[in-house]
Amino acid sequence: MDPAKGDALETMDRPRRKTNLPSLLEDYEVGYRPAEDPPPKASSHCPSQPRSSSRKTSRSGASSHSRTSRRSVTSTGVYLPPELSSVQTAILEEKIKQRQLDSLRQQFAEDSLADVEYQRLQAQAKEAQHIQEEALRAKEALSKQLERQRKLQQAETELEVAKLVSSMLVKDSGTTTPVPTSSPGSHLSPPQLVRVSPAMSPSHLSSSFQQPATQSPAVTSTIQTRHAEYI
């Protein structure tokens, strides 16, 4: 059994006590005194006026700090001492801005000169490229012309060789024409008689009859020429 339920049952079973309350309020005796309130803390009961003054002080300090920061670093990004007045600060800022404007103008002029120089160099590069292309075309034309000249020289050489060969062949054919021989029934020259002198011996006569006939000079020269050509 649950103990809580058992206590509840015991409470219900107990008889109620009879209380006789007094009919008048004066008859009641007050024996309970509430405890006194604890003393207030110093921070919880500070006056509102010092708090407002501290707020004003913090605000004034922040505004002075912002003014100091504005004076220290201007819109131009240059540090300025806080001791300068607003007029001096304005004059100094104007001079700084004028200096920056002059610097920007100088930079713009330098950029313009750089652009002009770039355009000039680009034009030179284009011209150089055009000259290079023309040089390549001239080189190709010269190569073709030299090739044609070489072919022409080769053709002329071949033509000269052909002419020389043909002339040699014609010459050979002219020298090798057969000489017409006499037919068996042609007229023969009469035999020449050899007169024998008394001083000639029989051996001399036999040697003169055995000597072969000599060839003509024309035939001899023709044979020598052909022999030299074949060599």
Short mmCIF file of C-alpha atoms in Angstrom, two decimals:
data_model
loop_
_atom_site.label_atom_id
_atom_site.label_comp_id
_atom_site.label_asym_id
_atom_site.label_seq_id
_atom_site.Cartn_x
_atom_site.Cartn_y
_atom_site.Cartn_z
CA MET A 1 0.00 0.00 0.00
CA ASP A 2 1.17 3.42 -0.86
CA PRO A 3 2.29 5.42 2.24
CA ALA A 4 0.81 8.65 0.91
CA LYS A 5 -2.59 7.05 0.55
CA GLY A 6 -2.30 5.65 4.08
CA ASP A 7 -1.60 9.12 5.55
CA ALA A 8 -4.57 10.53 3.68
CA LEU A 9 -6.83 7.86 5.10
CA GLU A 10 -5.56 8.50 8.62
CA THR A 11 -6.22 12.22 8.24
CA MET A 12 -9.76 11.54 7.10
CA ASP A 13 -10.35 9.19 10.04
CA ARG A 14 -9.20 11.68 12.68
CA PRO A 15 -11.99 13.57 14.52
CA ARG A 16 -12.17 17.28 14.04
CA ARG A 17 -11.35 19.50 17.00
CA LYS A 18 -13.90 21.98 18.22
CA THR A 19 -12.68 25.56 18.33
CA ASN A 20 -14.46 28.30 20.19
CA LEU A 21 -13.54 31.58 18.52
CA PRO A 22 -14.18 34.84 20.42
CA SER A 23 -17.03 36.91 19.20
CA LEU A 24 -15.22 40.25 19.41
CA LEU A 25 -12.06 41.30 17.64
CA GLU A 26 -10.60 42.79 20.78
CA ASP A 27 -10.62 39.45 22.44
CA TYR A 28 -8.04 38.18 19.95
CA GLU A 29 -4.42 38.20 21.14
CA VAL A 30 -1.87 39.06 18.56
CA GLY A 31 1.29 37.19 19.28
CA TYR A 32 2.87 37.18 15.78
CA ARG A 33 4.98 40.04 14.61
CA PRO A 34 6.23 40.09 11.05
CA ALA A 35 9.93 40.35 10.53
CA GLU A 36 11.31 43.77 9.66
CA ASP A 37 12.26 44.51 6.06
CA PRO A 38 16.00 44.16 5.31
CA PRO A 39 17.90 47.43 4.89
CA PRO A 40 17.93 48.60 1.29
CA LYS A 41 21.11 48.21 -0.74
CA ALA A 42 23.10 51.23 -1.77
CA SER A 43 22.90 50.40 -5.48
CA SER A 44 19.17 49.80 -5.40
CA HIS A 45 18.34 53.18 -3.80
CA CYS A 46 20.72 55.46 -5.81
CA PRO A 47 19.16 58.76 -6.74
CA SER A 48 18.09 59.15 -10.36
CA GLN A 49 19.87 62.47 -10.84
CA PRO A 50 23.45 61.11 -10.61
CA ARG A 51 22.50 58.40 -13.10
CA SER A 52 21.32 60.99 -15.60
CA SER A 53 24.48 63.01 -15.06
CA SER A 54 26.60 59.93 -15.69
CA ARG A 55 24.64 59.33 -18.88
CA LYS A 56 25.25 62.91 -19.97
CA THR A 57 28.93 62.56 -19.19
CA SER A 58 29.20 59.38 -21.22
CA ARG A 59 27.34 61.01 -24.09
CA SER A 60 29.56 64.07 -24.03
CA GLY A 61 32.64 61.86 -23.90
CA ALA A 62 31.40 59.85 -26.86
CA SER A 63 30.65 63.00 -28.83
CA SER A 64 34.07 64.44 -28.02
CA HIS A 65 35.66 61.13 -29.00
CA SER A 66 33.76 61.15 -32.26
CA ARG A 67 34.83 64.73 -32.93
CA THR A 68 38.40 63.79 -32.13
CA SER A 69 38.20 60.79 -34.42
CA ARG A 70 36.70 62.95 -37.15
CA ARG A 71 39.52 65.39 -36.75
CA SER A 72 42.12 62.69 -36.50
CA VAL A 73 41.13 60.85 -39.69
CA THR A 74 39.60 63.02 -42.39
CA SER A 75 37.62 61.96 -45.41
CA THR A 76 40.85 61.89 -47.38
CA GLY A 77 42.27 59.22 -45.10
CA VAL A 78 45.03 61.48 -43.68
CA TYR A 79 45.70 61.72 -39.96
CA LEU A 80 45.26 65.20 -38.50
CA PRO A 81 46.08 66.29 -34.96
CA PRO A 82 43.05 67.04 -32.79
CA GLU A 83 44.48 70.41 -31.73
CA LEU A 84 43.56 72.00 -35.07
CA SER A 85 40.47 74.09 -35.35
CA SER A 86 37.67 73.37 -37.77
CA VAL A 87 38.86 76.13 -40.13
CA GLN A 88 42.41 74.82 -40.14
CA THR A 89 41.13 71.32 -40.67
CA ALA A 90 39.01 72.46 -43.61
CA ILE A 91 41.96 74.32 -45.19
CA LEU A 92 44.22 71.34 -44.72
CA GLU A 93 41.64 68.99 -46.18
CA GLU A 94 41.23 71.29 -49.17
CA LYS A 95 44.97 71.26 -49.80
CA ILE A 96 45.08 67.50 -49.46
CA LYS A 97 42.19 67.11 -51.91
CA GLN A 98 43.89 69.48 -54.35
CA ARG A 99 47.04 67.41 -54.08
CA GLN A 100 45.08 64.25 -54.72
CA LEU A 101 43.38 65.89 -57.70
CA ASP A 102 46.75 66.86 -59.18
CA SER A 103 47.96 63.31 -58.64
CA LEU A 104 44.91 61.92 -60.42
CA ARG A 105 45.44 64.32 -63.33
CA GLN A 106 49.07 63.28 -63.61
CA GLN A 107 48.06 59.63 -63.50
CA PHE A 108 45.47 60.25 -66.22
CA ALA A 109 48.10 61.97 -68.39
CA GLU A 110 50.51 59.07 -67.86
CA ASP A 111 47.79 56.59 -68.77
CA SER A 112 47.04 58.57 -71.93
CA LEU A 113 50.72 58.55 -72.90
CA ALA A 114 50.87 54.84 -72.20
CA ASP A 115 47.85 54.29 -74.46
CA VAL A 116 49.47 56.33 -77.25
CA GLU A 117 52.72 54.38 -76.89
CA TYR A 118 50.81 51.11 -76.92
CA GLN A 119 48.99 52.08 -80.11
CA ARG A 120 52.29 53.09 -81.72
CA LEU A 121 53.92 49.80 -80.78
CA GLN A 122 50.88 47.90 -82.01
CA ALA A 123 51.07 49.73 -85.35
CA GLN A 124 54.78 48.90 -85.59
CA ALA A 125 54.03 45.27 -84.82
CA LYS A 126 51.39 45.16 -87.55
CA GLU A 127 53.79 46.81 -90.00
CA ALA A 128 56.54 44.37 -89.06
CA GLN A 129 54.13 41.48 -89.52
CA HIS A 130 53.15 42.85 -92.95
CA ILE A 131 56.84 43.19 -93.91
CA GLN A 132 57.49 39.65 -92.72
CA GLU A 133 54.60 38.34 -94.79
CA GLU A 134 55.91 40.19 -97.86
CA ALA A 135 59.39 38.78 -97.23
CA LEU A 136 57.96 35.27 -97.05
CA ARG A 137 56.07 35.77 -100.30
CA ALA A 138 59.22 37.14 -101.97
CA LYS A 139 61.20 34.16 -100.69
CA GLU A 140 58.65 31.74 -102.09
CA ALA A 141 58.69 33.53 -105.47
CA LEU A 142 62.50 33.48 -105.54
CA SER A 143 62.54 29.78 -104.69
CA LYS A 144 60.12 29.06 -107.51
CA GLN A 145 62.21 31.14 -109.94
CA LEU A 146 65.40 29.32 -108.95
CA GLU A 147 63.64 26.00 -109.35
CA ARG A 148 62.51 26.98 -112.86
CA GLN A 149 66.06 28.08 -113.72
CA ARG A 150 67.46 24.77 -112.52
CA LYS A 151 64.92 22.87 -114.57
CA LEU A 152 65.72 25.02 -117.63
CA GLN A 153 69.45 24.43 -117.24
CA GLN A 154 68.84 20.72 -116.86
CA ALA A 155 66.72 20.71 -120.02
CA GLU A 156 69.39 22.64 -121.93
CA THR A 157 72.04 20.20 -120.77
CA GLU A 158 69.93 17.25 -121.82
CA LEU A 159 69.33 18.90 -125.21
CA GLU A 160 73.05 19.47 -125.76
CA VAL A 161 73.80 15.88 -124.85
CA ALA A 162 71.12 14.67 -127.26
CA LYS A 163 72.51 16.85 -130.05
CA LEU A 164 76.03 15.57 -129.41
CA VAL A 165 74.88 11.97 -129.42
CA SER A 166 72.92 12.46 -132.63
CA SER A 167 75.87 14.16 -134.32
CA MET A 168 78.16 11.34 -133.26
CA LEU A 169 75.69 8.78 -134.56
CA VAL A 170 75.39 10.62 -137.87
CA LYS A 171 79.15 10.81 -138.15
CA ASP A 172 79.49 7.12 -137.41
CA SER A 173 76.88 6.25 -140.00
CA GLY A 174 78.65 8.40 -142.65
CA THR A 175 82.05 6.81 -142.09
CA THR A 176 80.75 3.27 -142.09
CA THR A 177 79.06 3.45 -145.53
CA PRO A 178 80.28 0.47 -147.61
CA VAL A 179 82.49 1.24 -150.59
CA PRO A 180 81.05 -0.30 -153.79
CA THR A 181 83.19 -3.20 -154.97
CA SER A 182 83.80 -4.07 -158.58
CA SER A 183 81.78 -6.86 -160.07
CA PRO A 184 83.42 -9.98 -161.42
CA GLY A 185 82.63 -8.92 -164.96
CA SER A 186 83.99 -5.41 -164.58
CA HIS A 187 86.93 -4.18 -166.61
CA LEU A 188 90.20 -4.99 -164.97
CA SER A 189 93.23 -2.91 -165.34
CA PRO A 190 95.85 -4.55 -167.49
CA PRO A 191 98.63 -6.22 -165.60
CA GLN A 192 101.70 -4.22 -165.25
CA LEU A 193 104.86 -5.78 -166.54
CA VAL A 194 107.86 -5.81 -164.37
CA ARG A 195 110.97 -5.23 -166.15
CA VAL A 196 113.80 -7.25 -164.81
CA SER A 197 117.15 -5.73 -164.94
CA PRO A 198 120.23 -7.85 -165.26
CA ALA A 199 121.38 -6.69 -161.82
CA MET A 200 118.31 -8.04 -159.94
CA SER A 201 118.74 -11.41 -158.37
CA PRO A 202 116.09 -14.11 -158.39
CA SER A 203 115.51 -13.68 -154.62
CA HIS A 204 114.72 -10.00 -155.04
CA LEU A 205 112.19 -10.76 -157.68
CA SER A 206 110.42 -13.29 -155.49
CA SER A 207 110.22 -10.83 -152.60
CA SER A 208 108.77 -8.09 -154.79
CA PHE A 209 106.03 -10.40 -156.02
CA GLN A 210 105.17 -11.58 -152.49
CA GLN A 211 104.76 -7.98 -151.01
CA PRO A 212 101.05 -7.16 -150.23
CA ALA A 213 99.26 -4.26 -151.87
CA THR A 214 99.21 -1.05 -149.84
CA GLN A 215 95.94 0.66 -148.82
CA SER A 216 94.93 4.14 -149.87
CA PRO A 217 95.48 7.07 -147.40
CA ALA A 218 91.73 7.84 -147.16
CA VAL A 219 90.81 4.37 -145.97
CA THR A 220 93.67 4.37 -143.48
CA SER A 221 92.57 7.68 -141.93
CA THR A 222 88.94 6.49 -141.69
CA ILE A 223 89.94 3.37 -139.83
CA GLN A 224 92.11 5.32 -137.39
CA THR A 225 89.28 7.80 -136.69
CA ARG A 226 86.78 5.04 -135.91
CA HIS A 227 89.29 3.32 -133.68
CA ALA A 228 89.85 6.56 -131.70
CA GLU A 229 86.06 7.14 -131.27
CA TYR A 230 85.47 3.67 -129.96
CA ILE A 231 88.35 4.06 -127.50
#
